[in-house]
Amino acid sequence: MPNELQPVHMQVLDYLQRANRFSDTPLAVGEYLGLTKGNISQRLNVLENLDLIRKTADEYDGRVVHLRVTSAGKRLLASRASSPLTLATRAFCAEVAKTCAGGTSSSWDSR
């Protein structure tokens, strides 16, 4: 991971990889991550300067900006996808989601 990147940058890339044309805007990313407009703007500028995302104007409304993960960004995400921490985090989140959805007792209950 490049030295300039922090975990929040990876969260932005991960979110954008899953976003659609209605949720790939700076406002949507900021709301999802709970960041202010200024903070998300700084994070997006870092990602754009590293060529990990690309900003494009909406074809119908030039005031709207869409964000796309570049091939370099996708490669970075892929290289991090199988890290032990990432796998453990996903497993934990799946357990939490299952428990919150009213599923059976969590394996975390016995700890």
PDB file of C-alpha atoms in Angstrom:
ATOM      1  CA  MET A   1       0.000   0.000   0.000  1.00  0.00           C
ATOM      2  CA  PRO A   2       1.449   3.392  -0.903  1.00  0.00           C
ATOM      3  CA  ASN A   3       2.701   5.383   2.100  1.00  0.00           C
ATOM      4  CA  GLU A   4       0.146   8.161   1.590  1.00  0.00           C
ATOM      5  CA  LEU A   5      -2.783   5.795   2.062  1.00  0.00           C
ATOM      6  CA  GLN A   6      -4.588   5.259   5.329  1.00  0.00           C
ATOM      7  CA  PRO A   7      -7.250   2.642   6.098  1.00  0.00           C
ATOM      8  CA  VAL A   8      -9.999   5.128   5.213  1.00  0.00           C
ATOM      9  CA  HIS A   9      -8.631   5.324   1.663  1.00  0.00           C
ATOM     10  CA  MET A  10      -9.043   1.564   1.317  1.00  0.00           C
ATOM     11  CA  GLN A  11     -12.594   1.895   2.662  1.00  0.00           C
ATOM     12  CA  VAL A  12     -13.338   4.489  -0.019  1.00  0.00           C
ATOM     13  CA  LEU A  13     -11.959   2.218  -2.757  1.00  0.00           C
ATOM     14  CA  ASP A  14     -13.891  -0.767  -1.411  1.00  0.00           C
ATOM     15  CA  TYR A  15     -17.114   1.256  -1.297  1.00  0.00           C
ATOM     16  CA  LEU A  16     -16.645   2.645  -4.805  1.00  0.00           C
ATOM     17  CA  GLN A  17     -15.958  -0.796  -6.222  1.00  0.00           C
ATOM     18  CA  ARG A  18     -19.473  -1.779  -5.106  1.00  0.00           C
ATOM     19  CA  ALA A  19     -21.229   1.525  -5.843  1.00  0.00           C
ATOM     20  CA  ASN A  20     -23.665   2.127  -8.683  1.00  0.00           C
ATOM     21  CA  ARG A  21     -24.348   5.324 -10.650  1.00  0.00           C
ATOM     22  CA  PHE A  22     -26.544   6.627  -7.839  1.00  0.00           C
ATOM     23  CA  SER A  23     -24.045   5.995  -5.044  1.00  0.00           C
ATOM     24  CA  ASP A  24     -20.695   6.778  -6.688  1.00  0.00           C
ATOM     25  CA  THR A  25     -20.631  10.465  -5.793  1.00  0.00           C
ATOM     26  CA  PRO A  26     -18.438  12.239  -3.231  1.00  0.00           C
ATOM     27  CA  LEU A  27     -21.534  13.043  -1.158  1.00  0.00           C
ATOM     28  CA  ALA A  28     -22.616   9.386  -1.036  1.00  0.00           C
ATOM     29  CA  VAL A  29     -19.117   8.204  -0.090  1.00  0.00           C
ATOM     30  CA  GLY A  30     -18.896  10.809   2.658  1.00  0.00           C
ATOM     31  CA  GLU A  31     -22.302   9.903   4.052  1.00  0.00           C
ATOM     32  CA  TYR A  32     -21.489   6.195   3.992  1.00  0.00           C
ATOM     33  CA  LEU A  33     -18.209   6.686   5.858  1.00  0.00           C
ATOM     34  CA  GLY A  34     -19.519   9.442   8.132  1.00  0.00           C
ATOM     35  CA  LEU A  35     -17.007  12.030   6.884  1.00  0.00           C
ATOM     36  CA  THR A  36     -17.453  15.747   6.340  1.00  0.00           C
ATOM     37  CA  LYS A  37     -17.390  17.253   2.848  1.00  0.00           C
ATOM     38  CA  GLY A  38     -13.938  18.695   3.463  1.00  0.00           C
ATOM     39  CA  ASN A  39     -12.550  15.452   4.813  1.00  0.00           C
ATOM     40  CA  ILE A  40     -13.895  13.298   1.987  1.00  0.00           C
ATOM     41  CA  SER A  41     -12.648  15.850  -0.542  1.00  0.00           C
ATOM     42  CA  GLN A  42      -9.110  15.534   0.825  1.00  0.00           C
ATOM     43  CA  ARG A  43      -9.303  11.721   0.808  1.00  0.00           C
ATOM     44  CA  LEU A  44     -10.570  11.657  -2.774  1.00  0.00           C
ATOM     45  CA  ASN A  45      -7.828  14.040  -3.923  1.00  0.00           C
ATOM     46  CA  VAL A  46      -5.174  11.685  -2.523  1.00  0.00           C
ATOM     47  CA  LEU A  47      -6.749   8.729  -4.355  1.00  0.00           C
ATOM     48  CA  GLU A  48      -7.052  10.711  -7.590  1.00  0.00           C
ATOM     49  CA  ASN A  49      -3.429  11.955  -7.393  1.00  0.00           C
ATOM     50  CA  LEU A  50      -2.287   8.341  -7.003  1.00  0.00           C
ATOM     51  CA  ASP A  51      -4.426   7.378 -10.034  1.00  0.00           C
ATOM     52  CA  LEU A  52      -6.530   5.002  -7.924  1.00  0.00           C
ATOM     53  CA  ILE A  53      -9.821   6.731  -8.779  1.00  0.00           C
ATOM     54  CA  ARG A  54     -11.068   8.894 -11.631  1.00  0.00           C
ATOM     55  CA  LYS A  55     -13.597  11.701 -11.353  1.00  0.00           C
ATOM     56  CA  THR A  56     -15.986  12.275 -14.252  1.00  0.00           C
ATOM     57  CA  ALA A  57     -18.815  14.732 -14.722  1.00  0.00           C
ATOM     58  CA  ASP A  58     -22.330  13.370 -15.063  1.00  0.00           C
ATOM     59  CA  GLU A  59     -23.393  13.364 -18.710  1.00  0.00           C
ATOM     60  CA  TYR A  60     -26.776  14.950 -17.898  1.00  0.00           C
ATOM     61  CA  ASP A  61     -25.857  17.263 -15.016  1.00  0.00           C
ATOM     62  CA  GLY A  62     -22.320  18.646 -15.108  1.00  0.00           C
ATOM     63  CA  ARG A  63     -22.568  19.642 -11.443  1.00  0.00           C
ATOM     64  CA  VAL A  64     -22.607  15.984 -10.399  1.00  0.00           C
ATOM     65  CA  VAL A  65     -19.296  14.120 -10.183  1.00  0.00           C
ATOM     66  CA  HIS A  66     -19.066  10.335 -10.461  1.00  0.00           C
ATOM     67  CA  LEU A  67     -16.133   8.390  -9.030  1.00  0.00           C
ATOM     68  CA  ARG A  68     -14.666   5.271 -10.610  1.00  0.00           C
ATOM     69  CA  VAL A  69     -11.949   2.953  -9.348  1.00  0.00           C
ATOM     70  CA  THR A  70      -9.141   2.755 -11.912  1.00  0.00           C
ATOM     71  CA  SER A  71      -7.361  -0.443 -12.891  1.00  0.00           C
ATOM     72  CA  ALA A  72      -4.547   0.520 -10.492  1.00  0.00           C
ATOM     73  CA  GLY A  73      -7.127   0.904  -7.721  1.00  0.00           C
ATOM     74  CA  LYS A  74      -8.646  -2.473  -8.542  1.00  0.00           C
ATOM     75  CA  ARG A  75      -5.205  -4.095  -8.417  1.00  0.00           C
ATOM     76  CA  LEU A  76      -4.549  -2.532  -5.018  1.00  0.00           C
ATOM     77  CA  LEU A  77      -7.894  -3.779  -3.709  1.00  0.00           C
ATOM     78  CA  ALA A  78      -7.241  -7.256  -5.067  1.00  0.00           C
ATOM     79  CA  SER A  79      -3.828  -7.375  -3.408  1.00  0.00           C
ATOM     80  CA  ARG A  80      -5.418  -6.528  -0.054  1.00  0.00           C
ATOM     81  CA  ALA A  81      -8.506  -8.753  -0.407  1.00  0.00           C
ATOM     82  CA  SER A  82      -6.858 -11.912   0.848  1.00  0.00           C
ATOM     83  CA  SER A  83      -4.899 -10.425   3.754  1.00  0.00           C
ATOM     84  CA  PRO A  84      -5.579 -12.162   7.097  1.00  0.00           C
ATOM     85  CA  LEU A  85      -6.882  -8.933   8.646  1.00  0.00           C
ATOM     86  CA  THR A  86      -9.314  -8.374   5.775  1.00  0.00           C
ATOM     87  CA  LEU A  87     -10.618 -11.936   5.976  1.00  0.00           C
ATOM     88  CA  ALA A  88     -11.033 -11.719   9.759  1.00  0.00           C
ATOM     89  CA  THR A  89     -12.840  -8.385   9.467  1.00  0.00           C
ATOM     90  CA  ARG A  90     -15.240  -9.768   6.879  1.00  0.00           C
ATOM     91  CA  ALA A  91     -15.970 -12.824   9.022  1.00  0.00           C
ATOM     92  CA  PHE A  92     -16.621 -10.631  12.063  1.00  0.00           C
ATOM     93  CA  CYS A  93     -18.905  -8.293  10.093  1.00  0.00           C
ATOM     94  CA  ALA A  94     -20.855 -11.257   8.735  1.00  0.00           C
ATOM     95  CA  GLU A  95     -21.376 -12.518  12.298  1.00  0.00           C
ATOM     96  CA  VAL A  96     -22.534  -9.094  13.479  1.00  0.00           C
ATOM     97  CA  ALA A  97     -24.928  -8.740  10.545  1.00  0.00           C
ATOM     98  CA  LYS A  98     -26.348 -12.208  11.186  1.00  0.00           C
ATOM     99  CA  THR A  99     -26.860 -11.459  14.874  1.00  0.00           C
ATOM    100  CA  CYS A 100     -28.446  -8.061  14.173  1.00  0.00           C
ATOM    101  CA  ALA A 101     -30.793  -9.669  11.651  1.00  0.00           C
ATOM    102  CA  GLY A 102     -32.124 -11.952  14.380  1.00  0.00           C
ATOM    103  CA  GLY A 103     -30.136 -15.032  13.428  1.00  0.00           C
ATOM    104  CA  THR A 104     -29.056 -17.686  15.864  1.00  0.00           C
ATOM    105  CA  SER A 105     -26.666 -16.869  18.665  1.00  0.00           C
ATOM    106  CA  SER A 106     -23.280 -15.759  17.529  1.00  0.00           C
ATOM    107  CA  SER A 107     -20.100 -17.762  17.991  1.00  0.00           C
ATOM    108  CA  TRP A 108     -18.799 -14.594  19.663  1.00  0.00           C
ATOM    109  CA  ASP A 109     -21.265 -15.145  22.553  1.00  0.00           C
ATOM    110  CA  SER A 110     -19.099 -17.887  24.021  1.00  0.00           C
ATOM    111  CA  ARG A 111     -16.072 -15.607  24.391  1.00  0.00           C
TER     112      ARG A 111
END
